PDB file of C-alpha atoms and ligand atoms in Angstrom:
ATOM      1  CA  MET O   1      -4.122 -35.565  29.401  1.00 38.00           C
ATOM      2  CA  ALA O   2      -4.419 -37.539  32.417  1.00 40.00           C
ATOM      3  CA  ASN O   3      -0.779 -38.378  34.558  1.00 40.00           C
ATOM      4  CA  ARG O   4      -1.437 -42.450  34.772  1.00 43.00           C
ATOM      5  CA  ASN O   5       1.949 -42.663  35.995  1.00 46.00           C
ATOM      6  CA  PRO O   6       2.358 -42.105  40.072  1.00 42.00           C
ATOM      7  CA  LYS O   7       5.980 -41.941  40.079  1.00 43.00           C
ATOM      8  CA  LEU O   8       5.490 -38.989  38.046  1.00 45.00           C
ATOM      9  CA  SER O   9       2.234 -37.590  39.855  1.00 47.00           C
ATOM     10  CA  ARG O  10       3.010 -33.271  40.912  1.00 43.00           C
ATOM     11  CA  ARG O  11       3.352 -34.280  44.899  1.00 43.00           C
ATOM     12  CA  ASN O  12       6.221 -36.608  44.217  1.00 47.00           C
ATOM     13  CA  LEU O  13       7.611 -34.414  41.421  1.00 44.00           C
ATOM     14  CA  LEU O  14       8.117 -31.461  44.125  1.00 42.00           C
ATOM     15  CA  LEU O  15       9.317 -34.111  46.277  1.00 42.00           C
ATOM     16  CA  GLY O  16      11.719 -35.398  44.339  1.00 43.00           C
ATOM     17  CA  ALA O  17      12.617 -31.550  43.368  1.00 46.00           C
ATOM     18  CA  LEU O  18      12.832 -30.598  47.264  1.00 43.00           C
ATOM     19  CA  HIS O  19      15.269 -33.829  47.239  1.00 44.00           C
ATOM     20  CA  GLY O  20      17.819 -32.603  44.901  1.00 44.00           C
ATOM     21  CA  THR O  21      18.014 -28.890  46.798  1.00 43.00           C
ATOM     22  CA  GLY O  22      18.416 -30.152  50.066  1.00 40.00           C
ATOM     23  CA  LEU O  23      15.756 -27.543  51.353  1.00 43.00           C
ATOM     24  CA  LEU O  24      13.981 -29.843  53.025  1.00 41.00           C
ATOM     25  CA  VAL O  25      12.838 -33.605  53.465  1.00 42.00           C
ATOM     26  CA  LEU O  26       9.153 -33.525  53.937  1.00 41.00           C
ATOM     27  CA  SER O  27       7.484 -35.814  56.704  1.00 44.00           C
ATOM     28  CA  GLY O  28       4.199 -36.087  54.921  1.00 45.00           C
ATOM     29  CA  CYS O  29       2.848 -33.245  56.433  1.00 44.00           C
ATOM     30  CA  GLN O  30      -0.212 -31.797  53.984  1.00 50.00           C
ATOM     31  CA  ARG O  31       0.510 -28.295  55.270  1.00 54.00           C
ATOM     32  CA  VAL O  32       3.939 -27.762  55.036  1.00 51.00           C
ATOM     33  CA  PHE O  33       3.455 -29.354  51.491  1.00 45.00           C
ATOM     34  CA  ASP O  34       0.695 -26.509  51.109  1.00 52.00           C
ATOM     35  CA  SER O  35       2.528 -23.792  51.725  1.00 57.00           C
ATOM     36  CA  LEU O  36       5.810 -25.048  50.031  1.00 52.00           C
ATOM     37  CA  SER O  37       3.941 -25.302  46.907  1.00 52.00           C
ATOM     38  CA  ARG O  38       2.840 -21.330  47.008  1.00 58.00           C
ATOM     39  CA  ASN O  39       6.809 -20.987  47.388  1.00 59.00           C
ATOM     40  CA  ASP O  40       8.130 -18.972  44.718  1.00 61.00           C
ATOM     41  CA  THR O  41      12.019 -20.867  44.677  1.00 59.00           C
ATOM     42  CA  VAL O  42      10.078 -23.954  45.161  1.00 59.00           C
ATOM     43  CA  GLN O  43       7.517 -23.418  42.355  1.00 58.00           C
ATOM     44  CA  SER O  44      10.497 -22.529  40.072  1.00 60.00           C
ATOM     45  CA  ILE O  45      12.189 -25.661  40.787  1.00 59.00           C
ATOM     46  CA  LEU O  46       9.023 -27.679  40.030  1.00 53.00           C
ATOM     47  CA  GLU O  47       7.842 -26.582  36.791  1.00 60.00           C
ATOM     48  CA  ALA O  48      11.818 -26.897  35.895  1.00 61.00           C
ATOM     49  CA  ALA O  49      11.457 -30.516  37.255  1.00 60.00           C
ATOM     50  CA  GLU O  50       8.326 -30.872  35.550  1.00 56.00           C
ATOM     51  CA  SER O  51       9.029 -29.928  32.132  1.00 60.00           C
ATOM     52  CA  GLY O  52      11.644 -31.874  31.972  1.00 60.00           C
ATOM     53  CA  ASN O  53       9.380 -35.422  32.944  1.00 59.00           C
ATOM     54  CA  ARG O  54       7.221 -33.975  30.279  1.00 57.00           C
ATOM     55  CA  ARG O  55      10.269 -34.679  27.487  1.00 54.00           C
ATOM     56  CA  VAL O  56      10.680 -37.537  28.897  1.00 56.00           C
ATOM     57  CA  GLN O  57       7.338 -38.765  28.995  1.00 53.00           C
ATOM     58  CA  ARG O  58       6.989 -37.723  25.381  1.00 49.00           C
ATOM     59  CA  LEU O  59       9.667 -39.906  24.197  1.00 52.00           C
ATOM     60  CA  LEU O  60       8.487 -42.490  26.270  1.00 52.00           C
ATOM     61  CA  THR O  61       4.723 -42.575  25.272  1.00 60.00           C
ATOM     62  CA  GLY O  62       4.846 -40.962  22.072  1.00 79.00           C
ATOM     63  CA  ARG O  63       5.933 -41.540  18.193  1.00 86.00           C
ATOM     64  CA  ALA O  64       9.254 -42.149  19.012  1.00 87.00           C
ATOM     65  CA  LYS O  65       8.507 -44.540  21.225  1.00 92.00           C
ATOM     66  CA  LEU O  66      10.281 -48.203  20.751  1.00 96.00           C
ATOM     67  CA  ALA O  67       8.528 -51.132  19.920  1.00 97.00           C
ATOM     68  CA  GLN O  68       9.392 -54.144  22.366  1.00 98.00           C
ATOM     69  CA  GLU O  69      12.376 -56.488  21.307  1.00 98.00           C
ATOM     70  CA  PHE O  70      12.779 -59.761  21.773  1.00 98.00           C
ATOM     71  CA  THR O  71      15.726 -63.021  22.131  1.00 98.00           C
ATOM     72  CA  ASP O  72      16.017 -65.300  19.947  1.00 98.00           C
ATOM     73  CA  LYS O  73      14.742 -68.011  21.595  1.00 98.00           C
ATOM     74  CA  GLU O  74      11.347 -66.562  21.594  1.00 98.00           C
ATOM     75  CA  ILE O  75      11.371 -66.449  17.880  1.00 98.00           C
ATOM     76  CA  SER O  76       8.333 -68.423  16.156  1.00 98.00           C
ATOM     77  CA  PRO O  77       9.226 -71.752  14.757  1.00 98.00           C
ATOM     78  CA  THR O  78       7.182 -70.326  11.653  1.00 97.00           C
ATOM     79  CA  PHE O  79       6.662 -67.106  10.374  1.00 98.00           C
ATOM     80  CA  ARG O  80       3.140 -67.288   8.980  1.00 98.00           C
ATOM     81  CA  ALA O  81       2.324 -65.799   6.015  1.00 98.00           C
ATOM     82  CA  ASN O  82      -0.804 -63.579   5.234  1.00 98.00           C
ATOM     83  CA  GLY O  83      -2.453 -61.253   2.417  1.00 98.00           C
ATOM     84  CA  ASN O  84      -2.543 -61.778  -1.480  1.00 98.00           C
ATOM     85  CA  PRO O  85      -0.520 -64.370  -2.663  1.00 97.00           C
ATOM     86  CA  PRO O  86       3.127 -63.640  -4.056  1.00 98.00           C
ATOM     87  CA  PRO O  87       3.036 -61.620  -7.535  1.00 98.00           C
ATOM     88  CA  ILE O  88       2.522 -63.878 -10.458  1.00 90.00           C
ATOM     89  CA  THR O  89       3.792 -61.676 -13.657  1.00 95.00           C
ATOM     90  CA  MET O  90       7.006 -62.693 -15.431  1.00 96.00           C
ATOM     91  CA  GLU O  91       8.646 -60.356 -14.660  1.00 97.00           C
ATOM     92  CA  TYR O  92       8.452 -60.789 -10.851  1.00 98.00           C
ATOM     93  CA  THR O  93       9.398 -65.017 -11.389  1.00 97.00           C
ATOM     94  CA  ALA O  94      12.406 -63.563 -13.641  1.00 98.00           C
ATOM     95  CA  ASP O  95      13.555 -61.597 -10.660  1.00 98.00           C
ATOM     96  CA  ALA O  96      12.903 -64.110  -8.211  1.00 98.00           C
ATOM     97  CA  GLN O  97      15.060 -66.592 -10.930  1.00 97.00           C
ATOM     98  CA  ASN O  98      17.851 -64.241 -10.862  1.00 97.00           C
ATOM     99  CA  GLN O  99      17.902 -63.995  -7.143  1.00 97.00           C
ATOM    100  CA  TRP O 100      16.802 -60.304  -7.593  1.00 98.00           C
ATOM    101  CA  THR O 101      19.955 -59.247  -9.425  1.00 98.00           C
ATOM    102  CA  LYS O 102      17.685 -57.180 -11.803  1.00 97.00           C
ATOM    103  CA  TRP O 103      14.785 -55.845  -9.551  1.00 98.00           C
ATOM    104  CA  ARG O 104      15.458 -52.163  -8.503  1.00 98.00           C
ATOM    105  CA  LEU O 105      13.716 -49.871  -5.957  1.00 98.00           C
ATOM    106  CA  GLU O 106      12.702 -47.056  -7.579  1.00 98.00           C
ATOM    107  CA  VAL O 107      12.450 -43.486  -5.661  1.00 99.00           C
ATOM    108  CA  SER O 108      10.536 -40.973  -6.762  1.00 98.00           C
ATOM    109  CA  GLY O 109       8.313 -37.905  -6.073  1.00 98.00           C
ATOM    110  CA  LEU O 110       8.855 -34.885  -4.159  1.00 98.00           C
ATOM    111  CA  VAL O 111      12.848 -35.540  -3.388  1.00 98.00           C
ATOM    112  CA  LYS O 112      16.033 -33.513  -5.145  1.00 98.00           C
ATOM    113  CA  GLN O 113      17.718 -36.873  -5.907  1.00 98.00           C
ATOM    114  CA  PRO O 114      14.713 -39.034  -7.219  1.00 98.00           C
ATOM    115  CA  THR O 115      17.136 -42.705  -7.099  1.00 98.00           C
ATOM    116  CA  SER O 116      16.573 -46.675  -8.250  1.00 98.00           C
ATOM    117  CA  PHE O 117      18.714 -48.829  -5.640  1.00 98.00           C
ATOM    118  CA  SER O 118      19.612 -52.643  -6.014  1.00 98.00           C
ATOM    119  CA  LEU O 119      19.237 -55.152  -3.754  1.00 98.00           C
ATOM    120  CA  THR O 120      23.337 -55.119  -3.406  1.00 98.00           C
ATOM    121  CA  ASP O 121      23.236 -51.094  -3.048  1.00 98.00           C
ATOM    122  CA  LEU O 122      20.577 -51.645  -0.015  1.00 98.00           C
ATOM    123  CA  LYS O 123      22.755 -54.641   1.414  1.00 98.00           C
ATOM    124  CA  ALA O 124      25.584 -52.023   1.360  1.00 98.00           C
ATOM    125  CA  MET O 125      23.930 -49.031   3.466  1.00 98.00           C
ATOM    126  CA  PRO O 126      24.441 -49.361   7.318  1.00 97.00           C
ATOM    127  CA  SER O 127      21.577 -52.113   8.267  1.00 98.00           C
ATOM    128  CA  ARG O 128      19.543 -53.142  11.201  1.00 98.00           C
ATOM    129  CA  THR O 129      18.823 -56.170  12.880  1.00 98.00           C
ATOM    130  CA  GLN O 130      15.382 -56.435  15.403  1.00 98.00           C
ATOM    131  CA  ILE O 131      13.240 -59.395  16.791  1.00 98.00           C
ATOM    132  CA  THR O 132       9.826 -58.046  17.022  1.00 98.00           C
ATOM    133  CA  ARG O 133       6.547 -59.350  17.351  1.00 98.00           C
ATOM    134  CA  HIS O 134       4.004 -59.079  14.187  1.00 98.00           C
ATOM    135  CA  ASP O 135       0.396 -58.040  15.161  1.00 98.00           C
ATOM    136  CA  CYS O 136      -2.542 -58.559  12.547  1.00 98.00           C
ATOM    137  CA  VAL O 137      -5.104 -57.124  13.165  1.00 96.00           C
ATOM    138  CA  GLU O 138      -7.455 -61.005  12.551  1.00 96.00           C
ATOM    139  CA  GLY O 139      -6.132 -61.475  16.042  1.00 97.00           C
ATOM    140  CA  TRP O 140      -2.660 -63.277  15.588  1.00 98.00           C
ATOM    141  CA  SER O 141       1.074 -62.684  16.420  1.00 98.00           C
ATOM    142  CA  VAL O 142       4.262 -63.821  15.286  1.00 98.00           C
ATOM    143  CA  ILE O 143       7.616 -62.879  16.400  1.00 98.00           C
ATOM    144  CA  GLY O 144      10.568 -62.916  13.859  1.00 98.00           C
ATOM    145  CA  LYS O 145      14.149 -61.660  13.237  1.00 98.00           C
ATOM    146  CA  TRP O 146      13.948 -58.832  10.943  1.00 99.00           C
ATOM    147  CA  LYS O 147      17.239 -57.100   8.958  1.00 99.00           C
ATOM    148  CA  GLY O 148      17.350 -54.101   6.546  1.00 99.00           C
ATOM    149  CA  VAL O 149      18.108 -50.691   5.918  1.00 99.00           C
ATOM    150  CA  ARG O 150      16.368 -48.118   8.253  1.00 98.00           C
ATOM    151  CA  LEU O 151      13.977 -46.091   5.884  1.00 98.00           C
ATOM    152  CA  GLU O 152      15.569 -42.747   7.090  1.00 98.00           C
ATOM    153  CA  GLU O 153      19.188 -43.803   4.995  1.00 98.00           C
ATOM    154  CA  ILE O 154      16.919 -44.209   2.346  1.00 98.00           C
ATOM    155  CA  MET O 155      15.743 -40.424   2.532  1.00 98.00           C
ATOM    156  CA  ASN O 156      19.398 -39.416   3.075  1.00 98.00           C
ATOM    157  CA  ARG O 157      20.423 -40.474   0.387  1.00 98.00           C
ATOM    158  CA  VAL O 158      17.347 -38.852  -1.657  1.00 98.00           C
ATOM    159  CA  GLN O 159      16.903 -35.834   0.234  1.00 98.00           C
ATOM    160  CA  PRO O 160      12.522 -35.623   0.270  1.00 98.00           C
ATOM    161  CA  MET O 161      11.564 -31.780  -0.202  1.00 98.00           C
ATOM    162  CA  THR O 162      10.156 -30.063   2.519  1.00 98.00           C
ATOM    163  CA  GLU O 163       6.323 -30.647   1.143  1.00 98.00           C
ATOM    164  CA  ALA O 164       6.896 -34.150   1.353  1.00 98.00           C
ATOM    165  CA  LYS O 165       4.699 -35.688   4.177  1.00 98.00           C
ATOM    166  CA  TYR O 166       4.278 -38.934   3.693  1.00 98.00           C
ATOM    167  CA  VAL O 167       5.766 -42.126   1.920  1.00 98.00           C
ATOM    168  CA  VAL O 168       3.455 -44.233  -0.306  1.00 99.00           C
ATOM    169  CA  PHE O 169       5.174 -48.075  -0.556  1.00 99.00           C
ATOM    170  CA  ARG O 170       3.806 -49.484  -4.343  1.00 98.00           C
ATOM    171  CA  CYS O 171       3.932 -53.235  -4.032  1.00 98.00           C
ATOM    172  CA  MET O 172       3.777 -55.210  -7.267  1.00 98.00           C
ATOM    173  CA  ASP O 173       1.020 -57.892  -6.185  1.00 98.00           C
ATOM    174  CA  THR O 174      -2.130 -57.499  -6.829  1.00 98.00           C
ATOM    175  CA  ASP O 175      -5.748 -58.748  -5.330  1.00 97.00           C
ATOM    176  CA  SER O 176      -8.165 -61.328  -6.637  1.00 96.00           C
ATOM    177  CA  ASP O 177      -9.418 -58.157  -8.758  1.00 96.00           C
ATOM    178  CA  GLY O 178      -5.679 -56.966 -10.200  1.00 96.00           C
ATOM    179  CA  ASN O 179      -6.085 -54.228  -7.816  1.00 97.00           C
ATOM    180  CA  ASN O 180      -1.906 -53.854  -6.484  1.00 97.00           C
ATOM    181  CA  TYR O 181      -1.513 -53.366  -3.165  1.00 98.00           C
ATOM    182  CA  PHE O 182       0.177 -49.941  -1.657  1.00 98.00           C
ATOM    183  CA  GLU O 183       0.690 -48.378   2.021  1.00 99.00           C
ATOM    184  CA  SER O 184       1.781 -45.214   3.233  1.00 98.00           C
ATOM    185  CA  ILE O 185       3.116 -43.852   6.359  1.00 98.00           C
ATOM    186  CA  ASP O 186       4.212 -40.445   7.412  1.00 98.00           C
ATOM    187  CA  LEU O 187       7.927 -38.965   7.861  1.00 98.00           C
ATOM    188  CA  ILE O 188       7.797 -39.390  11.687  1.00 96.00           C
ATOM    189  CA  ASP O 189       7.632 -42.932  11.539  1.00 97.00           C
ATOM    190  CA  ALA O 190       9.642 -42.906   8.188  1.00 98.00           C
ATOM    191  CA  VAL O 191      12.654 -41.870  10.553  1.00 98.00           C
ATOM    192  CA  HIS O 192      11.656 -43.698  13.562  1.00 97.00           C
ATOM    193  CA  PRO O 193      14.937 -46.066  14.355  1.00 97.00           C
ATOM    194  CA  GLN O 194      13.204 -49.413  13.753  1.00 98.00           C
ATOM    195  CA  THR O 195      11.560 -48.225  10.485  1.00 98.00           C
ATOM    196  CA  ILE O 196      13.497 -50.551   8.055  1.00 98.00           C
ATOM    197  CA  LEU O 197      12.792 -52.061   4.401  1.00 99.00           C
ATOM    198  CA  ALA O 198      13.569 -55.686   5.413  1.00 99.00           C
ATOM    199  CA  TYR O 199      15.636 -58.088   3.014  1.00 99.00           C
ATOM    200  CA  GLU O 200      16.214 -60.958   5.611  1.00 99.00           C
ATOM    201  CA  LEU O 201      13.656 -62.357   8.160  1.00 98.00           C
ATOM    202  CA  ASN O 202      15.308 -65.167  10.827  1.00 98.00           C
ATOM    203  CA  ASP O 203      18.779 -64.829   8.840  1.00 98.00           C
ATOM    204  CA  ARG O 204      17.493 -65.662   5.273  1.00 98.00           C
ATOM    205  CA  PRO O 205      16.686 -63.937   2.668  1.00 98.00           C
ATOM    206  CA  VAL O 206      12.982 -62.852   3.066  1.00 98.00           C
ATOM    207  CA  PRO O 207      10.780 -66.236   1.773  1.00 98.00           C
ATOM    208  CA  ILE O 208       8.675 -65.223  -1.606  1.00 98.00           C
ATOM    209  CA  ASP O 209       5.491 -65.773   0.765  1.00 98.00           C
ATOM    210  CA  ASN O 210       6.597 -62.724   3.271  1.00 98.00           C
ATOM    211  CA  GLY O 211       7.530 -60.346   0.461  1.00 98.00           C
ATOM    212  CA  ALA O 212      10.682 -60.911  -1.238  1.00 98.00           C
ATOM    213  CA  PRO O 213      13.109 -59.238  -2.034  1.00 98.00           C
ATOM    214  CA  LEU O 214      12.045 -56.370   0.450  1.00 99.00           C
ATOM    215  CA  ARG O 215       9.050 -55.556   2.654  1.00 98.00           C
ATOM    216  CA  LEU O 216       8.216 -52.634   5.308  1.00 99.00           C
ATOM    217  CA  ARG O 217       8.641 -53.200   9.197  1.00 99.00           C
ATOM    218  CA  ILE O 218       6.882 -50.300  10.550  1.00 98.00           C
ATOM    219  CA  GLU O 219       6.954 -52.309  14.335  1.00 98.00           C
ATOM    220  CA  ASN O 220       4.631 -49.658  15.796  1.00 96.00           C
ATOM    221  CA  GLN O 221       2.004 -50.120  13.747  1.00 97.00           C
ATOM    222  CA  LEU O 222      -0.250 -53.222  12.933  1.00 98.00           C
ATOM    223  CA  GLY O 223       0.334 -55.868   9.710  1.00 98.00           C
ATOM    224  CA  TYR O 224      -1.417 -54.453   6.912  1.00 98.00           C
ATOM    225  CA  LYS O 225       0.962 -51.527   7.003  1.00 98.00           C
ATOM    226  CA  HIS O 226       4.067 -53.488   6.365  1.00 98.00           C
ATOM    227  CA  ALA O 227       4.100 -53.210   3.001  1.00 99.00           C
ATOM    228  CA  LYS O 228       5.278 -56.277   1.203  1.00 98.00           C
ATOM    229  CA  TYR O 229       7.099 -56.724  -2.371  1.00 98.00           C
ATOM    230  CA  ILE O 230       7.502 -53.369  -2.532  1.00 98.00           C
ATOM    231  CA  ARG O 231       8.984 -52.189  -6.194  1.00 98.00           C
ATOM    232  CA  ALA O 232       8.725 -48.425  -5.647  1.00 98.00           C
ATOM    233  CA  LEU O 233       8.691 -45.475  -3.345  1.00 99.00           C
ATOM    234  CA  GLU O 234       6.855 -42.449  -3.408  1.00 98.00           C
ATOM    235  CA  PHE O 235       7.275 -39.116  -1.483  1.00 98.00           C
ATOM    236  CA  VAL O 236       4.041 -36.762  -1.814  1.00 98.00           C
ATOM    237  CA  ALA O 237       2.355 -34.060   0.348  1.00 98.00           C
ATOM    238  CA  SER O 238      -0.828 -35.636   0.282  1.00 98.00           C
ATOM    239  CA  LEU O 239      -2.867 -38.888   0.168  1.00 98.00           C
ATOM    240  CA  GLN O 240      -5.650 -37.913  -1.622  1.00 98.00           C
ATOM    241  CA  LYS O 241      -4.506 -38.742  -5.302  1.00 97.00           C
ATOM    242  CA  ILE O 242      -3.352 -41.938  -4.351  1.00 98.00           C
ATOM    243  CA  GLY O 243      -5.561 -44.625  -4.735  1.00 97.00           C
ATOM    244  CA  GLN O 244      -9.164 -43.829  -3.570  1.00 98.00           C
ATOM    245  CA  GLY O 245      -7.419 -41.522  -1.079  1.00 98.00           C
ATOM    246  CA  LYS O 246      -7.295 -42.883   2.212  1.00 98.00           C
ATOM    247  CA  GLY O 247      -3.273 -43.671   1.980  1.00 98.00           C
ATOM    248  CA  GLY O 248      -3.424 -47.781   1.767  1.00 98.00           C
ATOM    249  CA  TYR O 249      -5.474 -50.883   0.071  1.00 98.00           C
ATOM    250  CA  TRP O 250      -6.905 -51.432   3.269  1.00 98.00           C
ATOM    251  CA  GLU O 251      -7.547 -48.001   4.021  1.00 98.00           C
ATOM    252  CA  ASP O 252     -10.003 -47.545   0.986  1.00 98.00           C
ATOM    253  CA  GLN O 253     -11.898 -50.197   2.146  1.00 98.00           C
ATOM    254  CA  GLY O 254     -12.504 -48.823   5.643  1.00 98.00           C
ATOM    255  CA  TYR O 255      -9.558 -49.429   7.743  1.00 98.00           C
ATOM    256  CA  GLU O 256      -7.876 -47.228  10.022  1.00 97.00           C
ATOM    257  CA  TRP O 257      -4.755 -44.814   8.368  1.00 97.00           C
ATOM    258  CA  TYR O 258      -2.995 -44.595  11.479  1.00 97.00           C
ATOM    259  CA  ALA O 259      -2.940 -48.462  12.779  1.00 96.00           C
ATOM    260  CA  GLY O 260      -0.923 -47.781  16.263  1.00 94.00           C
ATOM    261  CA  ILE O 261      -0.070 -50.544  18.278  1.00 92.00           C
TER     262      ILE O 261
HETATM  263  N1  MTE L 301       1.641 -56.329  -0.797  1.00 53.53           N
HETATM  264  C1  MTE L 301       1.450 -56.713   0.283  1.00 53.53           C
HETATM  265  N2  MTE L 301       1.534 -56.388   1.562  1.00 53.53           N
HETATM  266  C2  MTE L 301       0.992 -56.836   2.573  1.00 53.53           C
HETATM  267  C3  MTE L 301      -0.213 -57.484   2.563  1.00 53.53           C
HETATM  268  C4  MTE L 301      -0.625 -58.127   1.383  1.00 53.53           C
HETATM  269  O1  MTE L 301      -1.297 -58.230   0.964  1.00 53.53           O
HETATM  270  N3  MTE L 301       0.021 -57.461   0.025  1.00 53.53           N
HETATM  271  N4  MTE L 301      -0.541 -58.177   3.301  1.00 53.53           N
HETATM  272  C5  MTE L 301      -0.643 -57.722   4.940  1.00 53.53           C
HETATM  273  C6  MTE L 301      -1.175 -58.212   5.789  1.00 53.53           C
HETATM  274  S1  MTE L 301      -2.869 -57.838   6.302  1.00 53.53           S
HETATM  275  C7  MTE L 301      -0.425 -58.614   7.061  1.00 53.53           C
HETATM  276  S2  MTE L 301      -1.149 -59.368   8.239  1.00 53.53           S
HETATM  277  C8  MTE L 301       1.192 -58.741   6.261  1.00 53.53           C
HETATM  278  C9  MTE L 301       1.877 -60.251   6.681  1.00 53.53           C
HETATM  279  O2  MTE L 301       2.635 -60.418   6.353  1.00 53.53           O
HETATM  280  P1  MTE L 301       3.426 -61.436   6.444  1.00 53.53           P
HETATM  281  O3  MTE L 301       3.178 -62.692   5.235  1.00 53.53           O
HETATM  282  O4  MTE L 301       5.150 -61.856   6.390  1.00 53.53           O
HETATM  283  O5  MTE L 301       2.972 -62.420   7.712  1.00 53.53           O
HETATM  284  O6  MTE L 301       1.196 -58.315   5.391  1.00 53.53           O
HETATM  285  C10 MTE L 301       0.663 -56.764   5.195  1.00 53.53           C
HETATM  286  N5  MTE L 301       0.985 -56.647   3.668  1.00 53.53           N
HETATM  287 MO1   MO L 302      -3.003 -58.299   8.859  1.00 53.53          MO
END
C-alpha cells in the first residue's frame, strides 16, 4: 500500500531512528544518507522503527480505527428517521405501551450460552456513550448522542463458539411486501469499541421512529448497517443461508455488505 503520510516515509524514519541513537545528525547529504542506509546497524534500527510504525499505522487506518466523536454543541437539533415505518404488530405496540418490560433480546446460534436479555438487563451492563455522525447512502448526515451496551459485553456473556464469524441482527419491522429487515456484521466489527446496542438517543429512550427499544450503532459503516427495532441476535459461521445470502435486507438488493465510511 502506498504510504501517503510524508512523516512516515522511509527517509524520515531513518532520520528519526538515527536521532534516537545519537549516531549522527544528517545535514541532508544524500551520499552519507545512502551509505548509512547500507550500514547493518542502521538497517536493523530502521527495520525496528518501521515495523513499530506499521503497527501504529494499522491501528490508525485499519478496522480498529475509531470514528470521529463530537461535542454536545454539535448534536443536530433533530435526528432524522429513515427506512421502514415502525413495526405494526400487536406485539410491538403492546410492548411499547408496557415500556418494553415484556420485550426481550434473544441471542442464539453458535454460542455456548444462549441467553435472552430484558431491557433492564442490558441497561444494568456497562454502557458506552458516544456523539457520532450518522451517514446515509442517500447523502445526508446527522449527529446524535447514543448510549448503549457494547456488543462485546454481550459476547462475553453468551460466548460465541470459535466457528462463529458473523452476528446477524433480526429486526421487527417489515417492508411493504412483508419482508423483515435484517443485517449482519463480522466479529471484528462486533468487538469494535464503538459498536453498541443503543437504548438512548440524545439522553432519552430511543424514539420509536429511530428503532425503539434497541438499535445498532456501528460507527465505521453507513446508515443501512445500523439495524433498528432489534429483536434477536444470531451468531453464524456463514451468511449463505441468511435471507438470499448477501447478509442484509439491502445487500440482497445489491448494496455492499461492507459499507465502510
Ligand atoms: N430495522 C431497520 N433498520 C434500519 C432501516 C430499516 O428500514 N429498518 N433503515 C436503515 C437506514 S437506510 C438508515 S439511514 C438508518 C436510519 O436510522 P434513523 O431512522 O435513526 O435515522 O436505519 C437503518 N436501519
Ligand atoms: Mo440509509
